[in-house]
Tab-separated table of C-alpha atoms in Angstrom:
chain	number	residue	atom	x	y	z
X	29	UNK	CA	142.660	32.156	56.658
X	30	UNK	CA	142.167	34.334	59.730
X	31	UNK	CA	139.798	37.278	59.662
X	32	UNK	CA	141.874	40.328	58.767
X	33	UNK	CA	139.193	43.037	58.488
X	34	UNK	CA	139.087	42.670	54.722
X	35	UNK	CA	136.060	42.708	52.440
X	36	UNK	CA	135.585	41.877	48.778
X	37	UNK	CA	134.467	44.655	46.506
X	38	UNK	CA	131.925	43.509	43.900
X	39	UNK	CA	130.653	46.731	42.329
X	40	UNK	CA	131.743	50.306	41.841
X	41	UNK	CA	129.976	53.632	41.791
X	42	UNK	CA	127.354	55.459	43.786
X	43	UNK	CA	123.877	53.996	43.968
X	44	UNK	CA	121.186	56.556	44.765
X	45	UNK	CA	118.276	54.317	43.768
X	46	UNK	CA	115.999	53.708	46.706
X	47	UNK	CA	113.278	51.178	47.331
X	48	UNK	CA	110.120	52.506	45.620
X	49	UNK	CA	108.014	52.236	48.782
X	50	UNK	CA	110.363	54.626	50.565
X	51	UNK	CA	109.876	57.343	47.949
X	52	UNK	CA	106.121	56.901	47.694
X	53	UNK	CA	104.458	56.689	51.097
X	54	UNK	CA	100.672	56.573	50.708
X	55	UNK	CA	101.086	57.963	47.156
X	56	UNK	CA	102.815	61.059	48.580
X	57	UNK	CA	106.580	61.652	48.171
X	58	UNK	CA	108.344	61.548	51.528
X	59	UNK	CA	109.915	65.050	51.704
X	60	UNK	CA	112.880	64.197	53.944
X	61	UNK	CA	113.934	61.350	51.677
X	62	UNK	CA	113.537	63.411	48.508
X	63	UNK	CA	115.488	66.333	50.029
X	64	UNK	CA	118.231	63.987	51.287
X	65	UNK	CA	118.679	62.362	47.877
X	66	UNK	CA	118.768	65.821	46.253
X	67	UNK	CA	121.324	67.040	48.821
X	68	UNK	CA	123.435	63.954	48.201
X	69	UNK	CA	123.348	64.502	44.439
X	70	UNK	CA	124.126	68.209	44.871
X	71	UNK	CA	127.006	67.372	47.203
X	72	UNK	CA	128.642	65.001	44.751
X	73	UNK	CA	132.106	66.305	43.953
X	74	UNK	CA	133.861	66.286	40.624
X	75	UNK	CA	135.019	62.934	39.255
X	76	UNK	CA	137.916	61.653	41.329
X	77	UNK	CA	137.169	63.773	44.414
X	78	UNK	CA	135.847	62.150	47.576
X	79	UNK	CA	132.416	62.814	49.036
X	80	UNK	CA	133.425	63.907	52.516
X	81	UNK	CA	132.208	62.614	55.842
X	82	UNK	CA	131.192	66.142	57.003
X	83	UNK	CA	129.025	66.570	53.879
X	84	UNK	CA	127.287	63.248	54.490
X	85	UNK	CA	126.869	63.921	58.211
X	86	UNK	CA	125.360	67.330	57.442
X	87	UNK	CA	122.701	65.615	55.293
X	88	UNK	CA	121.954	63.082	58.050
X	89	UNK	CA	121.671	65.809	60.700
X	90	UNK	CA	119.253	68.028	58.780
X	91	UNK	CA	116.448	69.427	60.926
X	92	UNK	CA	114.704	71.165	58.044
X	93	UNK	CA	110.902	70.931	58.281
X	94	UNK	CA	108.992	71.003	54.986
X	95	UNK	CA	105.757	73.005	54.643
X	96	UNK	CA	102.662	71.292	56.040
X	97	UNK	CA	101.173	70.838	52.560
X	98	UNK	CA	104.160	68.626	51.627
X	99	UNK	CA	103.810	66.325	54.626
X	100	UNK	CA	102.190	62.921	54.234
X	101	UNK	CA	98.990	62.201	56.125
X	102	UNK	CA	99.703	58.935	57.903
X	103	UNK	CA	97.074	59.426	60.584
X	104	UNK	CA	99.376	60.484	63.436
X	105	UNK	CA	98.369	64.169	63.477
X	106	UNK	CA	100.107	67.226	62.055
X	107	UNK	CA	102.391	67.851	65.077
X	108	UNK	CA	103.823	64.326	64.919
X	109	UNK	CA	104.052	64.528	61.094
X	110	UNK	CA	106.204	67.668	61.557
X	111	UNK	CA	108.387	65.873	64.101
X	112	UNK	CA	108.822	62.890	61.775
X	113	UNK	CA	109.465	65.086	58.732
X	114	UNK	CA	113.022	66.012	59.704
X	115	UNK	CA	115.909	63.746	58.740
X	116	UNK	CA	117.335	64.166	62.251
X	117	UNK	CA	114.536	63.719	64.793
X	118	UNK	CA	114.833	65.021	68.369
X	119	UNK	CA	112.246	63.736	70.820
X	120	UNK	CA	112.075	62.112	74.247
X	121	UNK	CA	110.026	59.164	73.050
X	122	UNK	CA	111.049	58.768	69.412
X	123	UNK	CA	114.011	60.075	67.492
X	124	UNK	CA	117.340	59.639	65.798
X	125	UNK	CA	119.655	57.653	68.047
X	126	UNK	CA	122.456	56.965	65.571
X	127	UNK	CA	123.738	58.027	62.162
X	128	UNK	CA	125.920	55.701	60.103
X	129	UNK	CA	128.184	56.658	57.215
X	130	UNK	CA	129.958	54.032	55.125
X	131	UNK	CA	132.366	55.177	52.426
X	132	UNK	CA	134.555	53.325	49.966
X	133	UNK	CA	137.317	55.274	48.255
X	134	UNK	CA	139.225	54.676	45.028
X	135	UNK	CA	141.997	52.908	46.959
X	136	UNK	CA	139.496	50.296	48.246
X	137	UNK	CA	139.552	51.740	51.744
X	138	UNK	CA	136.163	51.306	53.412
X	139	UNK	CA	135.406	53.559	56.363
X	140	UNK	CA	132.556	52.996	58.789
X	141	UNK	CA	131.515	55.911	61.002
X	142	UNK	CA	128.691	55.653	63.504
X	143	UNK	CA	127.505	58.515	65.682
X	144	UNK	CA	125.236	57.875	68.685
X	145	UNK	CA	122.919	60.525	70.160
X	146	UNK	CA	120.776	60.995	73.234
X	147	UNK	CA	117.133	62.106	73.077
X	148	UNK	CA	118.225	65.773	72.910
X	149	UNK	CA	120.280	65.075	69.794
X	150	UNK	CA	123.592	65.460	71.605
X	151	UNK	CA	126.340	63.172	70.331
X	152	UNK	CA	127.252	60.610	72.990
X	153	UNK	CA	129.626	58.351	71.072
X	154	UNK	CA	131.485	57.982	67.785
X	155	UNK	CA	132.865	54.775	66.338
X	156	UNK	CA	135.229	54.720	63.379
X	157	UNK	CA	136.422	51.511	61.756
X	158	UNK	CA	138.547	51.186	58.644
X	159	UNK	CA	138.770	48.157	56.378
X	160	UNK	CA	140.917	47.392	53.333
X	161	UNK	CA	138.808	45.794	50.590
X	162	UNK	CA	140.133	43.162	48.243
X	163	UNK	CA	139.398	43.465	44.540
X	164	UNK	CA	138.253	40.486	42.534
X	165	UNK	CA	140.841	39.071	40.168
């Protein structure tokens, strides 16, 4: 059978469980990950309503900097810790270069959105692909 941009759906629901090492970096919670998970949970709509692409993109583009006392001490210095503490990082040498959102709705429609950015954080490209998922019989 030819490839027809179809995927098989194996599970349902939203999984907000993250790898333990991501939530506990050097025995210190990683503030941007904790705040992103909390924002995702807060942004969850009522049962049957979709979680929108703009809501998800807003979480991924957060430039909120936590207080210094909440930052981990990874040995890179406080200025770089501040830079790394934002979900969306803008820097010449190191930073966010793409954000990817993958959604699956109740009609088994999977949407893939990828946004590319330059070092200033300006969007340079957007890709959107849509797939129809097959359900297991």
